[in-house]
Coordinates of C-alpha atoms in Angstrom, one line a residue:
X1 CA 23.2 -92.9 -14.1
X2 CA 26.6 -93.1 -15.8
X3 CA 28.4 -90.3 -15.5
X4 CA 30.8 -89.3 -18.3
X5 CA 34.8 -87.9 -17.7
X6 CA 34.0 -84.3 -18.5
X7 CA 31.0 -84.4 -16.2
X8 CA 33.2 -85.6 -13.2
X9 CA 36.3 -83.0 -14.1
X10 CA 33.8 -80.5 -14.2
X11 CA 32.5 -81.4 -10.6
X12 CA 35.9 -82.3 -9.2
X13 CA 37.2 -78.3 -10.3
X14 CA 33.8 -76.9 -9.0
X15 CA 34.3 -78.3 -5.5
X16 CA 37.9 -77.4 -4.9
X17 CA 37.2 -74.0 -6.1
X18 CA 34.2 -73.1 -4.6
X19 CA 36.3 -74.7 -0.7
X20 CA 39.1 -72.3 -2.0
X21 CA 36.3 -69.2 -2.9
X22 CA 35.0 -69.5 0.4
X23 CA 38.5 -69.8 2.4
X24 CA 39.1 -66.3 1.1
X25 CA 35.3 -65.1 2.0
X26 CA 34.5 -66.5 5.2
X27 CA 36.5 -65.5 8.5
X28 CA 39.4 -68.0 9.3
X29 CA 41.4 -67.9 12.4
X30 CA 43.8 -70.4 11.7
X31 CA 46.4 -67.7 11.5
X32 CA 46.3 -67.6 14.6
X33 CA 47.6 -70.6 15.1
X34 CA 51.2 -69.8 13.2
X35 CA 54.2 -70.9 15.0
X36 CA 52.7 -72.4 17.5
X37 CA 54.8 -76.1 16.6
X38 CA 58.1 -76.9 16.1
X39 CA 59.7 -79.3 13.5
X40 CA 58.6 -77.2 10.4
X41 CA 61.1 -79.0 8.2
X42 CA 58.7 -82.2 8.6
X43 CA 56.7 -79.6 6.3
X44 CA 58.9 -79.1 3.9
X45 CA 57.5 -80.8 0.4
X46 CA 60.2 -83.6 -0.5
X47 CA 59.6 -84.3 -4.2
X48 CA 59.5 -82.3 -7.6
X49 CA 56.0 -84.0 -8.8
X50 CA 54.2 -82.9 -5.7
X51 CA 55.7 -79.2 -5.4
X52 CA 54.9 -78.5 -9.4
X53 CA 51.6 -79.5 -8.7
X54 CA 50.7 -77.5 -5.4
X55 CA 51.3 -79.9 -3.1
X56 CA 47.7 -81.6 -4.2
X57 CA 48.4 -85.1 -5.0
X58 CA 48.0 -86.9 -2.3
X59 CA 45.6 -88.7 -3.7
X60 CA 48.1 -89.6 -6.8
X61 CA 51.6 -90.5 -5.4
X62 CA 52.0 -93.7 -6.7
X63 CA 55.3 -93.8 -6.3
X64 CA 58.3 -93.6 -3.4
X65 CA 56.9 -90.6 -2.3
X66 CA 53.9 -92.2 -0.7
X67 CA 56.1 -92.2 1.9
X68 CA 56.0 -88.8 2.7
X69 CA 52.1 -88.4 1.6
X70 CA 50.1 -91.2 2.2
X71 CA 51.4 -94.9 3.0
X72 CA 48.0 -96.5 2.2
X73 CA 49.8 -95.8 -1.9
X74 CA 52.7 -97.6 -1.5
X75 CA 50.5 -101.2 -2.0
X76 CA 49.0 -99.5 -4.9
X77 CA 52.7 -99.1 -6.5
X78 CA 53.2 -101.3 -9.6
X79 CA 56.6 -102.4 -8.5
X80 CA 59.2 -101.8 -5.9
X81 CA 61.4 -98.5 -6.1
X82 CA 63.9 -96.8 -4.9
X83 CA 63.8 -92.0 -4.9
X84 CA 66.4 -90.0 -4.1
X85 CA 65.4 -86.2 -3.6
X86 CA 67.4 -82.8 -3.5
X87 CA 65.6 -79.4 -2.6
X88 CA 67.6 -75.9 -2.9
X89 CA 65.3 -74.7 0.2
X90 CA 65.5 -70.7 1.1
X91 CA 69.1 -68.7 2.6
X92 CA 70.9 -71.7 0.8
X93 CA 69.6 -74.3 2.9
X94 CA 69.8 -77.9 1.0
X95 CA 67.1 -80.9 1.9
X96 CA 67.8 -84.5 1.3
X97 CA 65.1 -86.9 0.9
X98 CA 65.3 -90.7 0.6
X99 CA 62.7 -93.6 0.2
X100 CA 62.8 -97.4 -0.9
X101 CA 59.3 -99.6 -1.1
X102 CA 59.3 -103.0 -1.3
X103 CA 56.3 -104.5 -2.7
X104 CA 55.3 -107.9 -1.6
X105 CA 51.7 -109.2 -3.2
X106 CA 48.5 -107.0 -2.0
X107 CA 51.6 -105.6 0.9
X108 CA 54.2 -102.9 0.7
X109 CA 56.9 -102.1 3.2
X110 CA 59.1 -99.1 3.0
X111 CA 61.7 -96.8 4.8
X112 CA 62.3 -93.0 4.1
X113 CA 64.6 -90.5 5.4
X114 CA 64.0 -86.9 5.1
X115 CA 67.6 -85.0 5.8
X116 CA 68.0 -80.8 6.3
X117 CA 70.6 -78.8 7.7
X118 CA 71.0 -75.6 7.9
X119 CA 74.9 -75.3 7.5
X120 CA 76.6 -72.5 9.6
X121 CA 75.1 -69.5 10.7
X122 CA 76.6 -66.5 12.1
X123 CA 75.3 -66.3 15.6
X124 CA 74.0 -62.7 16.5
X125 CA 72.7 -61.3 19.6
X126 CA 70.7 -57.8 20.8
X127 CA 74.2 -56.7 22.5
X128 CA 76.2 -58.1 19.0
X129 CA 74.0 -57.5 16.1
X130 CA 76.8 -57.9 13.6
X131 CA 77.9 -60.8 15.4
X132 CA 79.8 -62.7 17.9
X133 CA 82.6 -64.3 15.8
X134 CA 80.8 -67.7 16.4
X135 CA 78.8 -69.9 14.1
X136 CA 76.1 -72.8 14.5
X137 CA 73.9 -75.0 12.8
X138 CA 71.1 -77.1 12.8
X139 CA 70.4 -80.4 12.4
X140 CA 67.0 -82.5 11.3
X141 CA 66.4 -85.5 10.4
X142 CA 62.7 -87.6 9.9
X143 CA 63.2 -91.0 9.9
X144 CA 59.9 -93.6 9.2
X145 CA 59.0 -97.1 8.4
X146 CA 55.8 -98.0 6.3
X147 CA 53.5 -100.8 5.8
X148 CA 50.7 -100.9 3.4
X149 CA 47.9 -103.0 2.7
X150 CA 45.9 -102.9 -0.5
X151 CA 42.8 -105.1 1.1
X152 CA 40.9 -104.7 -2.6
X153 CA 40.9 -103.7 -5.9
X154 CA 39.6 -100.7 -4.7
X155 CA 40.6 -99.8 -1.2
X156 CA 43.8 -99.4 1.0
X157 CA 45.6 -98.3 4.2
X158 CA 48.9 -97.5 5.6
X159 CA 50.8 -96.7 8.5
X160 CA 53.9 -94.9 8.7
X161 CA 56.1 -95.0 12.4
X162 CA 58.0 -91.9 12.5
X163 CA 61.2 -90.8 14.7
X164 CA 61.8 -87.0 14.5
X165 CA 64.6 -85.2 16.0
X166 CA 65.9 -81.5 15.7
X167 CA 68.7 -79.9 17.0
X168 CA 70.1 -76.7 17.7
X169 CA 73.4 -75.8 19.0
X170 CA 73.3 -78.1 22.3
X171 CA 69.8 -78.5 22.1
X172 CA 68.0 -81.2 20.6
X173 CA 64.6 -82.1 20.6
X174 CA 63.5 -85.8 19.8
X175 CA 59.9 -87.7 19.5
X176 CA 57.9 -89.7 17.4
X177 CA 54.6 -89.7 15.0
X178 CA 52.0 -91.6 13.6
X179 CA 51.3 -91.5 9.5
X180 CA 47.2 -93.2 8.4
X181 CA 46.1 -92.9 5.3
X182 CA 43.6 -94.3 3.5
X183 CA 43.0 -94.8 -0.6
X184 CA 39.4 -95.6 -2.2
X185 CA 39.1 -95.8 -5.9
X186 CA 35.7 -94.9 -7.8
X187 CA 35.7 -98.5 -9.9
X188 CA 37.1 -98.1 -13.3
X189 CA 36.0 -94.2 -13.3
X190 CA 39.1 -92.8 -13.3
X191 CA 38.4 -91.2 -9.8
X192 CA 39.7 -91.9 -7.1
X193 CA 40.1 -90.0 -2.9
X194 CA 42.3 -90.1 -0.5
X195 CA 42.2 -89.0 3.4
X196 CA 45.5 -88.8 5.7
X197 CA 46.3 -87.9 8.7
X198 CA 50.7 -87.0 8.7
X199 CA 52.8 -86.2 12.0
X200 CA 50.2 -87.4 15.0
X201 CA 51.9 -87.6 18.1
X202 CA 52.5 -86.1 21.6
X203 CA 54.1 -83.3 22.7
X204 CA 58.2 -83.5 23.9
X205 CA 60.7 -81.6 26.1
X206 CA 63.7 -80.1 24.3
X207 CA 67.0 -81.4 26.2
X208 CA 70.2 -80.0 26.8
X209 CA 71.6 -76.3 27.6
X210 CA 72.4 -73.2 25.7
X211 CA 74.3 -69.7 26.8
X212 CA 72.6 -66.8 26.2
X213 CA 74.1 -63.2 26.8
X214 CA 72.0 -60.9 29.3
X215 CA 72.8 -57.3 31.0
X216 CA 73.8 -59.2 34.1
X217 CA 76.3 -61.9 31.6
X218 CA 76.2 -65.6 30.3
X219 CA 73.4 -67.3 31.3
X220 CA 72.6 -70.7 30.8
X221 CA 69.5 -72.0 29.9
X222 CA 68.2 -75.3 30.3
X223 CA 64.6 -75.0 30.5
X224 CA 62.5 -75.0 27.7
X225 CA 58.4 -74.9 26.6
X226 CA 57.2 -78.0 25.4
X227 CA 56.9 -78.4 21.7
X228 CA 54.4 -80.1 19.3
X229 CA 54.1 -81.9 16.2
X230 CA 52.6 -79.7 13.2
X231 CA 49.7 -82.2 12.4
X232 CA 48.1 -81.9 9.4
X233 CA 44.7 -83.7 8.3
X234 CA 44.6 -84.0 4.4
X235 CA 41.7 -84.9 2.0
X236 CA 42.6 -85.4 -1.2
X237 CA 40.4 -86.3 -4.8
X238 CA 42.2 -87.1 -8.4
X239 CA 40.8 -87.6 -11.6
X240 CA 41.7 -89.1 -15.0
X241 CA 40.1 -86.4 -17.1
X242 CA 41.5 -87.5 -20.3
X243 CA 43.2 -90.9 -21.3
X244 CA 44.2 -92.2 -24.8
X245 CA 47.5 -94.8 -26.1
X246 CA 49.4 -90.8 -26.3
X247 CA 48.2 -88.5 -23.5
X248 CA 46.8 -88.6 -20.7
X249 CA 45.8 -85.5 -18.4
X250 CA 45.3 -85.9 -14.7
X251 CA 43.7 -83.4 -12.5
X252 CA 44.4 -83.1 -8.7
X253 CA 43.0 -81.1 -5.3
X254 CA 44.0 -81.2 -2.1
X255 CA 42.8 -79.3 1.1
X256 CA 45.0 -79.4 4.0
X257 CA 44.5 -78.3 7.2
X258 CA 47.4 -77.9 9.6
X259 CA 47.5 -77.7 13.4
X260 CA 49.3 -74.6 13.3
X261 CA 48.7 -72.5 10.4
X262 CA 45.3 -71.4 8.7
X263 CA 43.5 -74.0 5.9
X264 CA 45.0 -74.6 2.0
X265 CA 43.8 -75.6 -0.9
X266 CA 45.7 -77.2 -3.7
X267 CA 45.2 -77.8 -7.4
X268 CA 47.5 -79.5 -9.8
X269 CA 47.4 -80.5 -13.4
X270 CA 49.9 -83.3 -15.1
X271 CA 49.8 -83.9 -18.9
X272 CA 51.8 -87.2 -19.7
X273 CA 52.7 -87.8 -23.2
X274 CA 53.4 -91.7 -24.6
X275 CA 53.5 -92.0 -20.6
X276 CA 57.2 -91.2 -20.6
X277 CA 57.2 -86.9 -20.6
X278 CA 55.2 -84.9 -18.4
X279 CA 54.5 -81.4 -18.1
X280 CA 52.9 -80.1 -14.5
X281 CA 51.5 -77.0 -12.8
X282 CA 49.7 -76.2 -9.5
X283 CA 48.7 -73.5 -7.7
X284 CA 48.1 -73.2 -3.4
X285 CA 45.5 -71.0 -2.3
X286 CA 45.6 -70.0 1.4
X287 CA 49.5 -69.2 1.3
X288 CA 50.1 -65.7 1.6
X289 CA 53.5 -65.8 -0.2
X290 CA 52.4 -67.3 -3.4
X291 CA 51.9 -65.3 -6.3
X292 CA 52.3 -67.4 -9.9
X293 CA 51.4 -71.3 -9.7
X294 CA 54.4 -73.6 -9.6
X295 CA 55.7 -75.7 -12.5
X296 CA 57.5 -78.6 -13.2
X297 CA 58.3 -81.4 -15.7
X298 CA 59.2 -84.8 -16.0
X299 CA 60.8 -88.2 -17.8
X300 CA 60.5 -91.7 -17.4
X301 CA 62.9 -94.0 -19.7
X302 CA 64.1 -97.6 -19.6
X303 CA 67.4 -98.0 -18.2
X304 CA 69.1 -101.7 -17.4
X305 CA 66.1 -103.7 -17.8
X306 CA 64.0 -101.0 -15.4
X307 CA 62.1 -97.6 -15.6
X308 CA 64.0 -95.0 -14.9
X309 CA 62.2 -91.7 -14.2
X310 CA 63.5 -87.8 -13.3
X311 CA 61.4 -84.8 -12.2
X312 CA 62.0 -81.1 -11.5
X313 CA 59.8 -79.2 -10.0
X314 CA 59.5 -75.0 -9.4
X315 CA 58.3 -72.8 -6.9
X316 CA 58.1 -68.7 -6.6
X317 CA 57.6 -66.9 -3.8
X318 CA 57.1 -63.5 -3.2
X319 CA 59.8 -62.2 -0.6
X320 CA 61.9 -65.7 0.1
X321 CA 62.4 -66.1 -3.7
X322 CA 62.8 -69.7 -5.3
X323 CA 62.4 -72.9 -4.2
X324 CA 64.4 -75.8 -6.9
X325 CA 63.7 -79.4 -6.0
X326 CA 64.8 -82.6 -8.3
X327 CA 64.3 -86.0 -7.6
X328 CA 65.2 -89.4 -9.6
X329 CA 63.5 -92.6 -9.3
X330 CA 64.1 -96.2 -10.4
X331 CA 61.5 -99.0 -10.4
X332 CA 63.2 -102.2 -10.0

């Protein structure tokens, strides 16, 4: 039987929101899992299109940041581009985000770097509360390569090689990760899933020493608890509900679930018009700290013979405020 588009919308919504009706019915201890990893800023979302749409298009990032969501899209691209991204993060904290994929045939090959730091910080202690007269900062940095594979019409894979390092006054912490991700598309339905699996690896050793001020003086400390990755498993469904030579509306849903904090669900909405503005909005259930969905919007233009595209994307929370992120684009 031949299903028609507003029989799969329908069916697409119904799912997500009946896994995001029952995260808030049945009992979930993945709280209990919170702060139990280190490198959170690997977390961090890195472009405007996914942040306006609640971080649920994983299965719809046809662009540079594939990178960052799920490689098997980078073969999937229609040609090679470069994204530079700039998030105004919490406390004044800036994130830089940069990606390149190079398409070759059915093959894609790219390199991202995903750049935060924190600037200085007044240091404080429980004998100096007001502070010690010193500062410090730190420093993290995500660095991957990617290859992608579109093996058919309909199906793809990726691999993304990470190296991760943070540090933290003498401190620094450095290991690597695996990226999968995989892409099937429901023939020419308009539907189309997504599975990934971002930040696999093995646990590390921070290095180095730090002084810390006790009743008895300085101490320095050199040894440290191991630290781990904050893995997250991702399934991911999109759907082109509407499609004409004007508009076109795409609906998104995402669930994610973390090694280290309880499950989320996402669901996004993007209306393109004359496929060159776009209006977006999401919303994340399973996040205490969200109360309105997020927003964003969008441009793509020629520029110098190639497509030129820039998107802004906004997010509220309740007690750490705003969250701004832009990020430009060129196909070349």
């Amino acid at each position: 039987m031949k299903l028609n588009r507003f029989t799969i919308s329908a069916a697409l919504v119904l799912v997500l929101s009946v896994s995001a009706t029952a995260q808030s019915i049945l009992p979930n201890f993945g709280g209990d899992r919170s702060g139990t990893s280190g490198f959170q800023f690997a977390k961090i979302i890195v472009d405007a299109r996914s942040a306006s749409m609640g971080s649920s298009n994983m299965a719809d990032a046809f662009d540079a940041s594939s990178l960052y969501w799920n490689p098997a899209l980078a073969s999937r691209m229609e040609s090679s581009e470069f994204m530079a991204g700039h998030t105004v993060y919490f406390a004044d904290i800036n994130m830089e985000y940069l990606s390149y994929v190079q398409r070759k045939g059915k093959f894609a090959f790219g390199a991202s770097v995903q750049y935060l730091n924190s600037g200085d910080i007044k240091e404080t202690t429980e004998f100096q509360p007001f502070g010690t007269g010193r500062t410090f900062r730190t420093i993290h940095m995500n660095v991957g390569l990617t290859a992608s594979h579109a093996i058919t019409e309909l199906f793809s894979y990726g691999i993304t090689v990470r190296y991760l390092m943070e540090r933290i006054e003498e401190v620094e912490i450095k290991t690597g990760a695996i990226d999968f991700g995989f892409f099937y598309t429901v023939g020419e339905t308009g539907l189309r899933f997504a599975v990934g699996i971002n930040n696999f690896g093995l646990d590390t050793s921070p290095s180095g020493t730090t002084i810390r001020e006790t009743t008895q003086g300085n101490e320095e400390v050199s040894d440290f608890a191991d630290v781990s990755l904050p893995t997250r498993f991702n399934i991911a469904a999109a759907y082109d509900a509407f499609e004409n030579e004007q508009n076109k509306l795409v609906i998104t849903g995402q669930i994610t679930n973390p090694s280290d904090n309880s499950e989320r669900v996402g669901l996004g909405v993007e209306y393109g018009f004359m496929k060159q503005f776009f209006l977006r909005s999401g919303y994340e259930f399973g996040r205490e700290e969200r109360i309105i969905p997020s927003f964003g919007a969008g441009i793509k233009v020629p520029f110098a013979g190639r497509s030129f595209s820039a998107d802004y994307g906004y997010t509220q929370f309740d007690r750490l405020g705003t969250v701004h992120r832009v990020a430009l684009r060129v196909a070349l």
